[in-house]
């Protein structure tokens, strides 16, 4: 029997990782939550269970990029008793690896009016999902969860992040593209048809092995041509696992700036 406070893999989970519950104001069957994963066994079960219990009818697509831990086993176990949950092993299918590629793939197979993208590590608070959905229901094409504050980032990371943000904003300005107060957010919702229309017209400008899908979307959209809403949130400190950002991702971002 699984002990209280442990996940499916027998590891202890923090009881205070997730904040207050959202209000159940609607049925979420028109929504697919897309969760890109790579070795997220410490948090993925907790995230999915929260979504299933608080967002009735929401579909969950876990887009895995070749996890070598127990991520797949945990998701498949949950999926056995929850038809809304699906695990997609992209690595086994021989597909291009990368966060952006996983997001594009997820939206393309979602078959729902809306899609919401969230990280699996719980740095994106899942209680904000409902707020994103509320904004999408108000006829917005794109809803961006923006980091109002970030906890526990060292000074060097803050400097690097701010510098890259300024470069990205300048790139969007030069192209008269859609702006946002958080152009690199990995937590956002879209009207699926809008996203796929932009992607199909600009496939070569989406850097599949990169990790800034929102930026790739924004740079392909002319400023003022779509309805955009922003939802501020506090970016949580990481409880499990480690950041996937590295040299390859940095080079992919530079490629995204010039594509």
XYZ file of C-alpha atoms in Angstrom:
259
model
C 0.000 0.000 0.000
C 1.233 3.470 -0.868
C 2.003 5.521 2.237
C 0.541 8.966 2.709
C 2.905 11.595 1.310
C 4.550 9.219 -1.175
C 4.206 9.126 -4.959
C 3.722 6.017 -7.085
C 7.475 5.452 -7.074
C 7.590 5.361 -3.275
C 9.305 8.726 -2.970
C 8.090 11.306 -0.497
C 6.282 14.323 -1.891
C 6.015 17.728 -0.280
C 2.467 18.379 0.900
C 2.787 22.129 0.362
C 4.071 22.121 -3.221
C 0.674 23.039 -4.629
C -1.242 26.063 -3.414
C -4.921 26.761 -2.942
C -7.572 25.020 -5.015
C -9.145 26.797 -8.002
C -12.861 27.311 -8.203
C -14.742 24.698 -10.200
C -16.544 27.156 -12.422
C -16.792 25.122 -15.627
C -16.357 21.856 -17.418
C -12.891 21.551 -18.934
C -13.577 18.988 -21.658
C -12.648 21.585 -24.314
C -9.131 21.738 -22.890
C -6.014 19.612 -23.222
C -3.207 20.123 -20.742
C 0.095 19.387 -22.460
C 2.936 18.363 -20.143
C 6.369 17.878 -21.754
C 8.476 15.528 -19.635
C 12.038 14.314 -19.283
C 12.759 12.479 -16.029
C 10.016 14.000 -13.853
C 9.153 11.036 -11.605
C 9.247 13.171 -8.466
C 6.396 15.484 -9.470
C 4.466 14.197 -12.479
C 2.084 12.012 -10.471
C 1.221 14.800 -8.065
C 0.581 17.244 -10.909
C -1.703 14.897 -12.856
C -3.704 13.911 -9.773
C -4.233 17.566 -8.919
C -5.467 18.326 -12.434
C -7.850 15.348 -12.466
C -9.349 16.309 -9.126
C -9.726 20.041 -9.778
C -10.409 20.376 -13.532
C -13.277 18.062 -14.380
C -13.143 16.722 -17.928
C -9.714 18.166 -18.805
C -7.600 15.990 -21.087
C -3.965 15.428 -20.162
C -1.263 14.676 -22.727
C 2.162 13.789 -21.334
C 4.682 14.273 -24.135
C 7.780 12.374 -23.063
C 11.189 12.953 -24.620
C 12.918 9.754 -23.536
C 12.751 9.648 -19.749
C 15.073 7.084 -18.178
C 13.461 7.180 -14.734
C 9.965 6.027 -13.727
C 8.048 8.883 -15.369
C 6.457 6.579 -17.963
C 5.417 3.956 -15.405
C 3.798 6.555 -13.146
C 1.790 8.169 -15.955
C 0.703 4.865 -17.480
C -0.477 3.638 -14.087
C -2.665 6.725 -13.683
C -3.893 6.445 -17.283
C -5.194 2.902 -16.688
C -8.018 4.282 -14.554
C -8.359 7.710 -16.187
C -9.285 7.854 -19.873
C -8.436 11.576 -19.972
C -4.729 10.832 -19.457
C -2.454 9.738 -22.296
C 1.294 9.095 -22.361
C 3.077 9.762 -25.664
C 6.562 8.245 -25.911
C 8.041 10.558 -28.532
C 11.527 9.108 -28.214
C 10.288 5.585 -28.994
C 8.569 6.990 -32.090
C 11.878 8.396 -33.325
C 10.615 11.986 -33.286
C 12.755 15.078 -32.933
C 13.649 15.707 -29.316
C 13.109 19.113 -27.782
C 10.619 21.044 -25.701
C 9.209 23.090 -28.572
C 8.856 19.989 -30.762
C 6.971 18.260 -27.936
C 4.598 21.209 -27.514
C 3.855 21.483 -31.239
C 3.266 17.737 -31.441
C 0.964 17.844 -28.424
C -1.192 20.654 -29.761
C -1.412 18.988 -33.180
C -2.939 15.806 -31.709
C -4.952 17.385 -28.884
C -8.322 17.497 -30.720
C -9.689 20.099 -28.315
C -10.571 23.739 -28.837
C -7.947 24.903 -26.364
C -4.531 23.725 -25.215
C -2.621 24.751 -22.100
C 1.108 24.095 -21.716
C 2.682 23.579 -18.296
C 6.004 22.256 -16.987
C 5.943 19.009 -15.022
C 8.228 20.188 -12.216
C 5.564 22.242 -10.351
C 7.423 25.511 -10.775
C 4.286 26.480 -12.670
C 1.494 26.430 -10.029
C -1.364 24.263 -11.376
C -3.987 26.354 -9.591
C -3.313 29.016 -12.271
C -4.591 26.656 -14.999
C -8.159 27.649 -14.169
C -7.344 31.340 -14.544
C -5.820 30.691 -17.963
C -8.963 28.809 -18.981
C -11.163 31.680 -17.799
C -9.257 34.095 -20.024
C -9.460 31.780 -23.027
C -13.220 31.593 -22.539
C -13.311 35.379 -22.998
C -12.392 34.974 -26.687
C -8.650 35.431 -26.291
C -6.391 33.613 -28.762
C -3.433 33.454 -26.406
C -3.179 33.604 -22.612
C 0.279 33.941 -21.086
C 1.031 33.151 -17.461
C 3.654 35.783 -16.634
C 6.209 35.515 -13.850
C 5.371 38.360 -11.467
C 8.212 37.204 -9.221
C 10.743 34.387 -9.126
C 11.853 32.643 -5.940
C 15.379 31.435 -5.163
C 17.120 32.434 -8.397
C 20.813 33.303 -7.910
C 21.988 36.724 -9.086
C 23.873 35.327 -12.100
C 20.789 33.540 -13.410
C 18.701 36.681 -12.949
C 21.222 38.728 -14.932
C 21.405 36.190 -17.768
C 17.615 35.854 -17.907
C 17.070 39.619 -17.950
C 19.700 40.100 -20.663
C 18.187 37.458 -22.917
C 14.733 38.909 -22.291
C 15.898 42.343 -23.461
C 17.365 40.836 -26.631
C 14.143 38.943 -27.300
C 11.993 42.051 -26.783
C 14.223 43.965 -29.204
C 13.897 41.193 -31.809
C 10.112 41.301 -31.529
C 10.144 45.105 -31.752
C 12.198 45.053 -34.956
C 9.711 42.638 -36.515
C 6.618 44.496 -35.282
C 5.650 41.222 -33.627
C 3.363 40.581 -30.690
C 4.915 41.463 -27.325
C 4.371 40.233 -23.771
C 5.737 41.092 -20.352
C 7.132 37.527 -20.252
C 8.087 36.526 -23.777
C 9.858 33.362 -22.614
C 7.088 31.975 -20.429
C 6.703 28.226 -20.617
C 3.225 28.394 -19.109
C 0.517 29.520 -21.529
C -2.774 28.644 -23.150
C -3.871 28.945 -26.768
C -6.806 28.430 -29.046
C -5.531 25.318 -30.809
C -6.618 26.348 -34.310
C -4.834 29.687 -33.927
C -1.579 28.039 -32.853
C -1.637 25.452 -35.644
C -2.460 28.071 -38.275
C 0.558 30.136 -37.237
C 2.788 27.070 -36.999
C 1.869 25.676 -40.421
C 2.644 29.040 -42.023
C 5.988 29.344 -40.207
C 7.290 25.811 -39.614
C 10.922 26.708 -40.256
C 10.811 29.473 -37.654
C 9.851 27.140 -34.810
C 13.062 25.715 -33.361
C 12.069 22.178 -32.412
C 15.053 21.390 -30.219
C 14.658 24.718 -28.429
C 12.660 25.455 -25.301
C 10.936 28.780 -25.984
C 7.842 27.809 -27.936
C 5.983 30.930 -26.860
C 8.692 33.191 -28.244
C 8.635 31.285 -31.537
C 4.881 31.847 -31.657
C 5.055 35.547 -30.781
C 7.669 36.357 -33.424
C 5.349 34.935 -36.104
C 2.349 37.038 -35.064
C 2.004 40.672 -36.049
C 1.482 43.033 -33.116
C -2.186 43.718 -32.428
C -3.467 41.016 -34.774
C -4.591 38.659 -31.979
C -6.286 38.932 -28.608
C -3.796 38.317 -25.807
C -4.371 38.142 -22.057
C -1.789 37.851 -19.266
C -2.146 36.112 -15.890
C 0.579 36.895 -13.311
C 1.877 34.197 -10.973
C 4.793 33.429 -8.648
C 7.384 31.134 -10.239
C 8.034 28.454 -7.599
C 11.404 27.082 -6.577
C 12.186 23.600 -7.881
C 11.311 20.801 -5.450
C 12.494 17.815 -7.486
C 14.833 17.125 -10.403
C 17.089 19.621 -12.109
C 16.889 22.213 -14.857
C 17.282 20.941 -18.423
C 18.697 24.273 -19.653
C 22.229 24.086 -21.002
C 24.503 25.034 -23.889
C 22.319 23.288 -26.501
C 19.253 25.178 -25.341
C 21.148 28.481 -25.335
C 22.280 27.902 -28.919
C 18.715 27.012 -29.901
C 17.509 30.317 -28.408
C 20.079 32.248 -30.416
C 18.858 30.432 -33.527
C 15.315 31.406 -32.614
C 16.347 35.081 -32.414
C 17.546 35.090 -36.029
C 14.990 32.768 -37.658
